[in-house]
Amino acid sequence: NAGVMQNPRHLVRRRGQEARLRCSPMKGHSHVYWYRQLPEEGLKFMVYLQKENIIDESGMPKERFSAEFPKEGPSILRIQQVVRGDSAAYFCASSPLYDQLYTEAFFGQGTRLTVV
Amino acid sequence: TQLLEQSPQFLSIQEGENLTVYCNSSSVFSSLQWYRQEPGEGPVLLVTVVTGGEVKKLKRLTFQFGDARKDSSLHITAAQPGDTGLYLCAASRGSQGNLIFGKGTKLSVKP
């Protein structure tokens, strides 16, 4: 049973380019979360999606960042016109059921974005 | 303001020693999770605690959730080099569908 798959593992972009990060959740999981981890910082929530719906994007920067989880295919985190401050590890997590008591998330290996 | 405070930030011990790391908050949570993250990898879920006062054991690891569901501890008995990693606590407020993470405790176990 494959875990959460993220690609690419490493991504280098020049300032001003676009970055596209992909995430395929675990089989049977319909909830996807994106987190960002900066050096010396904890994991910060960015966005929570279900198929074709954004449930909570309270952690997403207002500009340049967007996310989608289409009916078919992986979830995509898109960063337009990247800047050096976007350099970070981006993690995707998935969960099987939106439980009212708690959320149990399973993480991918991350995409390490470097903006040069 | 960091909602989840983890201590210590860094811990370096010799193989065979015992250790405890802490995760504290002034907020009440419906659940709390512990993850372990190795360099270059994603966090791996170790345990979820839900009930105040709950104690869970995972081999040499013992996890406890505070009675008031505001804090938690992770105790490792007879630490081994394979325990080296970043230990993260994360909490859920239930219906919000996302996790709040602490900054972690970086553990190094020397042979």
PDB file of C-alpha atoms in Angstrom:
ATOM      1  CA  ASN A   1       0.000   0.000   0.000  1.00  0.00           C
ATOM      2  CA  ALA A   2       1.846   3.021  -1.273  1.00  0.00           C
ATOM      3  CA  GLY A   3       2.172   5.989   1.040  1.00  0.00           C
ATOM      4  CA  VAL A   4       1.729   9.630   0.166  1.00  0.00           C
ATOM      5  CA  MET A   5       3.730  10.341  -2.967  1.00  0.00           C
ATOM      6  CA  GLN A   6       5.213  13.740  -3.659  1.00  0.00           C
ATOM      7  CA  ASN A   7       7.160  14.877  -6.672  1.00  0.00           C
ATOM      8  CA  PRO A   8       9.552  16.205  -7.442  1.00  0.00           C
ATOM      9  CA  ARG A   9      11.690  15.570  -4.334  1.00  0.00           C
ATOM     10  CA  HIS A  10      13.875  18.534  -5.189  1.00  0.00           C
ATOM     11  CA  LEU A  11      12.997  21.552  -7.301  1.00  0.00           C
ATOM     12  CA  VAL A  12      15.206  24.483  -8.237  1.00  0.00           C
ATOM     13  CA  ARG A  13      13.627  27.585  -9.681  1.00  0.00           C
ATOM     14  CA  ARG A  14      14.942  31.019 -10.585  1.00  0.00           C
ATOM     15  CA  ARG A  15      13.274  34.065  -9.095  1.00  0.00           C
ATOM     16  CA  GLY A  16      10.131  34.889 -11.033  1.00  0.00           C
ATOM     17  CA  GLN A  17       9.498  31.371 -12.316  1.00  0.00           C
ATOM     18  CA  GLU A  18       6.597  29.144 -11.360  1.00  0.00           C
ATOM     19  CA  ALA A  19       6.852  26.099  -9.115  1.00  0.00           C
ATOM     20  CA  ARG A  20       4.393  23.199  -9.289  1.00  0.00           C
ATOM     21  CA  LEU A  21       4.434  20.618  -6.527  1.00  0.00           C
ATOM     22  CA  ARG A  22       2.430  17.414  -6.837  1.00  0.00           C
ATOM     23  CA  CYS A  23       0.941  15.130  -4.238  1.00  0.00           C
ATOM     24  CA  SER A  24      -0.871  11.823  -4.612  1.00  0.00           C
ATOM     25  CA  PRO A  25      -2.588  10.840  -1.344  1.00  0.00           C
ATOM     26  CA  MET A  26      -2.609   7.361   0.118  1.00  0.00           C
ATOM     27  CA  LYS A  27      -5.064   4.998  -1.498  1.00  0.00           C
ATOM     28  CA  GLY A  28      -8.487   5.516   0.018  1.00  0.00           C
ATOM     29  CA  HIS A  29      -7.674   8.960   1.410  1.00  0.00           C
ATOM     30  CA  SER A  30      -9.780  11.835   0.204  1.00  0.00           C
ATOM     31  CA  HIS A  31      -8.374  14.639   2.345  1.00  0.00           C
ATOM     32  CA  VAL A  32      -5.131  16.412   1.513  1.00  0.00           C
ATOM     33  CA  TYR A  33      -3.166  18.964   3.517  1.00  0.00           C
ATOM     34  CA  TRP A  34      -0.169  21.045   2.520  1.00  0.00           C
ATOM     35  CA  TYR A  35       2.401  22.214   5.056  1.00  0.00           C
ATOM     36  CA  ARG A  36       5.555  24.295   4.745  1.00  0.00           C
ATOM     37  CA  GLN A  37       8.662  23.826   6.847  1.00  0.00           C
ATOM     38  CA  LEU A  38      11.279  26.553   6.996  1.00  0.00           C
ATOM     39  CA  PRO A  39      14.712  26.035   8.574  1.00  0.00           C
ATOM     40  CA  GLU A  40      14.465  26.346  12.369  1.00  0.00           C
ATOM     41  CA  GLU A  41      10.690  26.664  12.097  1.00  0.00           C
ATOM     42  CA  GLY A  42       7.968  24.162  12.759  1.00  0.00           C
ATOM     43  CA  LEU A  43       5.618  22.798  10.176  1.00  0.00           C
ATOM     44  CA  LYS A  44       3.052  25.432   9.235  1.00  0.00           C
ATOM     45  CA  PHE A  45      -0.345  24.543   7.870  1.00  0.00           C
ATOM     46  CA  MET A  46      -1.126  26.042   4.481  1.00  0.00           C
ATOM     47  CA  VAL A  47      -4.277  24.511   3.025  1.00  0.00           C
ATOM     48  CA  TYR A  48      -6.747  21.643   3.427  1.00  0.00           C
ATOM     49  CA  LEU A  49      -8.505  20.210   0.385  1.00  0.00           C
ATOM     50  CA  GLN A  50     -10.977  17.544  -0.500  1.00  0.00           C
ATOM     51  CA  LYS A  51     -11.689  16.466  -4.050  1.00  0.00           C
ATOM     52  CA  GLU A  52     -12.598  19.605  -6.057  1.00  0.00           C
ATOM     53  CA  ASN A  53     -12.998  21.655  -2.862  1.00  0.00           C
ATOM     54  CA  ILE A  54     -10.817  23.919  -0.791  1.00  0.00           C
ATOM     55  CA  ILE A  55     -11.939  23.441   2.806  1.00  0.00           C
ATOM     56  CA  ASP A  56      -9.500  25.690   4.664  1.00  0.00           C
ATOM     57  CA  GLU A  57      -6.865  27.943   3.115  1.00  0.00           C
ATOM     58  CA  SER A  58      -6.233  30.080   6.169  1.00  0.00           C
ATOM     59  CA  GLY A  59      -2.492  29.331   6.074  1.00  0.00           C
ATOM     60  CA  MET A  60      -1.942  30.201   2.421  1.00  0.00           C
ATOM     61  CA  PRO A  61      -0.231  33.476   1.530  1.00  0.00           C
ATOM     62  CA  LYS A  62      -2.762  35.755  -0.121  1.00  0.00           C
ATOM     63  CA  GLU A  63      -0.782  36.193  -3.319  1.00  0.00           C
ATOM     64  CA  ARG A  64       1.106  33.897  -5.690  1.00  0.00           C
ATOM     65  CA  PHE A  65       0.078  30.652  -3.954  1.00  0.00           C
ATOM     66  CA  SER A  66      -2.777  28.405  -5.030  1.00  0.00           C
ATOM     67  CA  ALA A  67      -3.770  24.797  -4.536  1.00  0.00           C
ATOM     68  CA  GLU A  68      -6.140  22.369  -6.150  1.00  0.00           C
ATOM     69  CA  PHE A  69      -7.235  18.762  -5.785  1.00  0.00           C
ATOM     70  CA  PRO A  70      -9.082  17.813  -8.972  1.00  0.00           C
ATOM     71  CA  LYS A  71     -11.507  14.949  -9.378  1.00  0.00           C
ATOM     72  CA  GLU A  72      -8.825  13.003 -11.218  1.00  0.00           C
ATOM     73  CA  GLY A  73      -5.117  13.251 -10.598  1.00  0.00           C
ATOM     74  CA  PRO A  74      -2.866  14.555  -7.861  1.00  0.00           C
ATOM     75  CA  SER A  75      -3.201  17.623  -5.712  1.00  0.00           C
ATOM     76  CA  ILE A  76      -1.113  20.531  -6.977  1.00  0.00           C
ATOM     77  CA  LEU A  77       0.439  23.356  -4.987  1.00  0.00           C
ATOM     78  CA  ARG A  78       1.361  26.162  -7.336  1.00  0.00           C
ATOM     79  CA  ILE A  79       3.637  29.059  -6.526  1.00  0.00           C
ATOM     80  CA  GLN A  80       3.826  31.811  -9.119  1.00  0.00           C
ATOM     81  CA  GLN A  81       6.717  34.266  -9.475  1.00  0.00           C
ATOM     82  CA  VAL A  82       8.787  32.579  -6.803  1.00  0.00           C
ATOM     83  CA  VAL A  83      11.017  34.605  -4.517  1.00  0.00           C
ATOM     84  CA  ARG A  84      13.959  33.520  -2.356  1.00  0.00           C
ATOM     85  CA  GLY A  85      11.755  33.478   0.726  1.00  0.00           C
ATOM     86  CA  ASP A  86       9.701  30.664  -0.816  1.00  0.00           C
ATOM     87  CA  SER A  87      12.656  28.305  -0.427  1.00  0.00           C
ATOM     88  CA  ALA A  88      11.485  25.640   1.998  1.00  0.00           C
ATOM     89  CA  ALA A  89      10.385  22.049   2.321  1.00  0.00           C
ATOM     90  CA  TYR A  90       6.770  21.569   1.319  1.00  0.00           C
ATOM     91  CA  PHE A  91       4.989  18.555   2.734  1.00  0.00           C
ATOM     92  CA  CYS A  92       1.744  17.004   1.705  1.00  0.00           C
ATOM     93  CA  ALA A  93      -0.291  14.855   4.063  1.00  0.00           C
ATOM     94  CA  SER A  94      -3.459  12.865   3.621  1.00  0.00           C
ATOM     95  CA  SER A  95      -6.064  11.402   5.920  1.00  0.00           C
ATOM     96  CA  PRO A  96      -8.782   8.833   5.343  1.00  0.00           C
ATOM     97  CA  LEU A  97     -11.734  10.480   6.988  1.00  0.00           C
ATOM     98  CA  TYR A  98     -12.603  13.824   8.352  1.00  0.00           C
ATOM     99  CA  ASP A  99     -13.185  12.807  11.932  1.00  0.00           C
ATOM    100  CA  GLN A 100     -14.914  15.237  14.224  1.00  0.00           C
ATOM    101  CA  LEU A 101     -12.680  14.271  17.115  1.00  0.00           C
ATOM    102  CA  TYR A 102      -9.271  14.446  15.536  1.00  0.00           C
ATOM    103  CA  THR A 103      -7.301  14.439  12.330  1.00  0.00           C
ATOM    104  CA  GLU A 104      -4.603  11.841  11.776  1.00  0.00           C
ATOM    105  CA  ALA A 105      -2.329  12.813   8.937  1.00  0.00           C
ATOM    106  CA  PHE A 106       0.184  10.732   7.000  1.00  0.00           C
ATOM    107  CA  PHE A 107       2.967  12.675   5.369  1.00  0.00           C
ATOM    108  CA  GLY A 108       4.869  12.377   2.136  1.00  0.00           C
ATOM    109  CA  GLN A 109       8.616  12.797   1.865  1.00  0.00           C
ATOM    110  CA  GLY A 110       8.314  16.413   0.831  1.00  0.00           C
ATOM    111  CA  THR A 111       9.495  18.619  -1.994  1.00  0.00           C
ATOM    112  CA  ARG A 112      12.485  20.785  -1.273  1.00  0.00           C
ATOM    113  CA  LEU A 113      12.160  23.999  -3.211  1.00  0.00           C
ATOM    114  CA  THR A 114      15.222  26.146  -3.735  1.00  0.00           C
ATOM    115  CA  VAL A 115      14.845  29.537  -5.367  1.00  0.00           C
ATOM    116  CA  VAL A 116      18.049  30.927  -6.828  1.00  0.00           C
TER     117      VAL A 116
ATOM    118  CA  THR B   1       2.901  33.158  19.921  1.00  0.00           C
ATOM    119  CA  GLN B   2       3.772  29.479  19.622  1.00  0.00           C
ATOM    120  CA  LEU B   3       0.714  27.464  20.609  1.00  0.00           C
ATOM    121  CA  LEU B   4       2.729  24.323  21.287  1.00  0.00           C
ATOM    122  CA  GLU B   5       5.997  24.714  23.168  1.00  0.00           C
ATOM    123  CA  GLN B   6       8.400  21.810  23.017  1.00  0.00           C
ATOM    124  CA  SER B   7      11.326  21.328  25.368  1.00  0.00           C
ATOM    125  CA  PRO B   8      14.147  20.864  25.292  1.00  0.00           C
ATOM    126  CA  GLN B   9      14.948  22.139  21.813  1.00  0.00           C
ATOM    127  CA  PHE B  10      18.080  20.010  21.603  1.00  0.00           C
ATOM    128  CA  LEU B  11      19.098  16.891  23.490  1.00  0.00           C
ATOM    129  CA  SER B  12      22.307  14.940  23.101  1.00  0.00           C
ATOM    130  CA  ILE B  13      22.692  11.757  25.132  1.00  0.00           C
ATOM    131  CA  GLN B  14      24.629   8.510  25.211  1.00  0.00           C
ATOM    132  CA  GLU B  15      23.193   5.195  24.128  1.00  0.00           C
ATOM    133  CA  GLY B  16      21.381   3.477  26.990  1.00  0.00           C
ATOM    134  CA  GLU B  17      20.242   6.633  28.766  1.00  0.00           C
ATOM    135  CA  ASN B  18      16.627   7.526  29.426  1.00  0.00           C
ATOM    136  CA  LEU B  19      15.066  10.803  28.390  1.00  0.00           C
ATOM    137  CA  THR B  20      11.811  12.740  28.462  1.00  0.00           C
ATOM    138  CA  VAL B  21      10.688  15.481  26.119  1.00  0.00           C
ATOM    139  CA  TYR B  22       7.727  17.743  26.678  1.00  0.00           C
ATOM    140  CA  CYS B  23       5.008  19.441  24.711  1.00  0.00           C
ATOM    141  CA  ASN B  24       3.088  22.180  26.512  1.00  0.00           C
ATOM    142  CA  SER B  25       0.272  24.563  25.719  1.00  0.00           C
ATOM    143  CA  SER B  26      -2.163  26.876  27.433  1.00  0.00           C
ATOM    144  CA  SER B  27      -4.898  25.622  25.088  1.00  0.00           C
ATOM    145  CA  VAL B  28      -7.008  22.506  25.369  1.00  0.00           C
ATOM    146  CA  PHE B  29      -6.899  20.113  22.450  1.00  0.00           C
ATOM    147  CA  SER B  30      -9.135  17.270  21.380  1.00  0.00           C
ATOM    148  CA  SER B  31      -6.103  15.151  20.528  1.00  0.00           C
ATOM    149  CA  LEU B  32      -2.349  15.268  20.356  1.00  0.00           C
ATOM    150  CA  GLN B  33       0.065  13.423  18.124  1.00  0.00           C
ATOM    151  CA  TRP B  34       3.769  12.700  18.182  1.00  0.00           C
ATOM    152  CA  TYR B  35       5.798  12.441  15.007  1.00  0.00           C
ATOM    153  CA  ARG B  36       9.431  11.618  14.313  1.00  0.00           C
ATOM    154  CA  GLN B  37      11.203  13.222  11.391  1.00  0.00           C
ATOM    155  CA  GLU B  38      14.595  12.276  10.007  1.00  0.00           C
ATOM    156  CA  PRO B  39      16.685  14.672   7.871  1.00  0.00           C
ATOM    157  CA  GLY B  40      15.373  14.909   4.339  1.00  0.00           C
ATOM    158  CA  GLU B  41      12.224  12.951   5.119  1.00  0.00           C
ATOM    159  CA  GLY B  42       8.633  13.661   6.062  1.00  0.00           C
ATOM    160  CA  PRO B  43       7.264  13.283   9.597  1.00  0.00           C
ATOM    161  CA  VAL B  44       6.198   9.772  10.550  1.00  0.00           C
ATOM    162  CA  LEU B  45       3.260   9.402  12.919  1.00  0.00           C
ATOM    163  CA  LEU B  46       4.175   7.594  16.148  1.00  0.00           C
ATOM    164  CA  VAL B  47       1.025   7.874  18.244  1.00  0.00           C
ATOM    165  CA  THR B  48      -2.242   9.756  18.782  1.00  0.00           C
ATOM    166  CA  VAL B  49      -3.547  10.404  22.297  1.00  0.00           C
ATOM    167  CA  VAL B  50      -7.121  11.496  22.787  1.00  0.00           C
ATOM    168  CA  THR B  51      -8.214  11.011  26.395  1.00  0.00           C
ATOM    169  CA  GLY B  52      -6.930  13.158  29.265  1.00  0.00           C
ATOM    170  CA  GLY B  53      -4.485  11.121  31.357  1.00  0.00           C
ATOM    171  CA  GLU B  54      -4.026   8.558  28.608  1.00  0.00           C
ATOM    172  CA  VAL B  55      -0.750   6.615  28.491  1.00  0.00           C
ATOM    173  CA  LYS B  56       0.363   4.722  25.399  1.00  0.00           C
ATOM    174  CA  LYS B  57       3.444   2.574  24.983  1.00  0.00           C
ATOM    175  CA  LEU B  58       5.266   1.824  21.760  1.00  0.00           C
ATOM    176  CA  LYS B  59       8.169  -0.518  22.583  1.00  0.00           C
ATOM    177  CA  ARG B  60      10.648   1.710  24.497  1.00  0.00           C
ATOM    178  CA  LEU B  61       8.561   4.865  23.969  1.00  0.00           C
ATOM    179  CA  THR B  62       5.911   5.948  26.465  1.00  0.00           C
ATOM    180  CA  PHE B  63       3.520   8.763  25.617  1.00  0.00           C
ATOM    181  CA  GLN B  64       1.311  10.546  28.108  1.00  0.00           C
ATOM    182  CA  PHE B  65      -1.477  13.069  27.575  1.00  0.00           C
ATOM    183  CA  GLY B  66      -2.060  15.480  30.449  1.00  0.00           C
ATOM    184  CA  ASP B  67      -5.264  15.239  32.465  1.00  0.00           C
ATOM    185  CA  ALA B  68      -6.389  18.637  31.197  1.00  0.00           C
ATOM    186  CA  ARG B  69      -5.435  17.784  27.573  1.00  0.00           C
ATOM    187  CA  LYS B  70      -3.065  20.739  27.400  1.00  0.00           C
ATOM    188  CA  ASP B  71       0.284  18.965  27.509  1.00  0.00           C
ATOM    189  CA  SER B  72       2.037  15.731  26.707  1.00  0.00           C
ATOM    190  CA  SER B  73       5.316  13.963  27.307  1.00  0.00           C
ATOM    191  CA  LEU B  74       7.361  11.373  25.476  1.00  0.00           C
ATOM    192  CA  HIS B  75       9.690   9.167  27.503  1.00  0.00           C
ATOM    193  CA  ILE B  76      12.295   6.959  25.843  1.00  0.00           C
ATOM    194  CA  THR B  77      13.895   4.176  27.826  1.00  0.00           C
ATOM    195  CA  ALA B  78      17.402   2.959  26.998  1.00  0.00           C
ATOM    196  CA  ALA B  79      17.815   5.220  23.986  1.00  0.00           C
ATOM    197  CA  GLN B  80      19.520   3.854  20.892  1.00  0.00           C
ATOM    198  CA  PRO B  81      21.266   5.636  18.000  1.00  0.00           C
ATOM    199  CA  GLY B  82      18.285   4.705  15.828  1.00  0.00           C
ATOM    200  CA  ASP B  83      16.126   6.981  17.998  1.00  0.00           C
ATOM    201  CA  THR B  84      18.008  10.008  16.667  1.00  0.00           C
ATOM    202  CA  GLY B  85      15.712  12.463  14.944  1.00  0.00           C
ATOM    203  CA  LEU B  86      13.392  15.423  15.336  1.00  0.00           C
ATOM    204  CA  TYR B  87      10.424  14.708  17.574  1.00  0.00           C
ATOM    205  CA  LEU B  88       7.390  16.824  16.830  1.00  0.00           C
ATOM    206  CA  CYS B  89       4.158  17.151  18.715  1.00  0.00           C
ATOM    207  CA  ALA B  90       1.037  18.242  16.889  1.00  0.00           C
ATOM    208  CA  ALA B  91      -2.434  19.039  18.097  1.00  0.00           C
ATOM    209  CA  SER B  92      -5.857  19.169  16.612  1.00  0.00           C
ATOM    210  CA  ARG B  93      -8.717  21.345  17.642  1.00  0.00           C
ATOM    211  CA  GLY B  94     -11.049  18.747  16.263  1.00  0.00           C
ATOM    212  CA  SER B  95     -13.279  20.213  13.672  1.00  0.00           C
ATOM    213  CA  GLN B  96     -10.675  22.406  12.029  1.00  0.00           C
ATOM    214  CA  GLY B  97      -9.180  19.621   9.951  1.00  0.00           C
ATOM    215  CA  ASN B  98      -5.580  20.728  10.321  1.00  0.00           C
ATOM    216  CA  LEU B  99      -2.741  20.230  12.775  1.00  0.00           C
ATOM    217  CA  ILE B 100      -0.737  22.740  14.797  1.00  0.00           C
ATOM    218  CA  PHE B 101       2.881  21.699  15.223  1.00  0.00           C
ATOM    219  CA  GLY B 102       5.511  22.517  17.806  1.00  0.00           C
ATOM    220  CA  LYS B 103       9.050  23.352  16.673  1.00  0.00           C
ATOM    221  CA  GLY B 104      10.326  19.994  17.833  1.00  0.00           C
ATOM    222  CA  THR B 105      13.034  18.456  19.972  1.00  0.00           C
ATOM    223  CA  LYS B 106      16.145  17.449  18.076  1.00  0.00           C
ATOM    224  CA  LEU B 107      17.469  14.274  19.701  1.00  0.00           C
ATOM    225  CA  SER B 108      20.924  12.868  19.110  1.00  0.00           C
ATOM    226  CA  VAL B 109      21.848   9.515  20.625  1.00  0.00           C
ATOM    227  CA  LYS B 110      25.550   8.744  20.503  1.00  0.00           C
ATOM    228  CA  PRO B 111      26.821   5.167  20.452  1.00  0.00           C
TER     229      PRO B 111
END
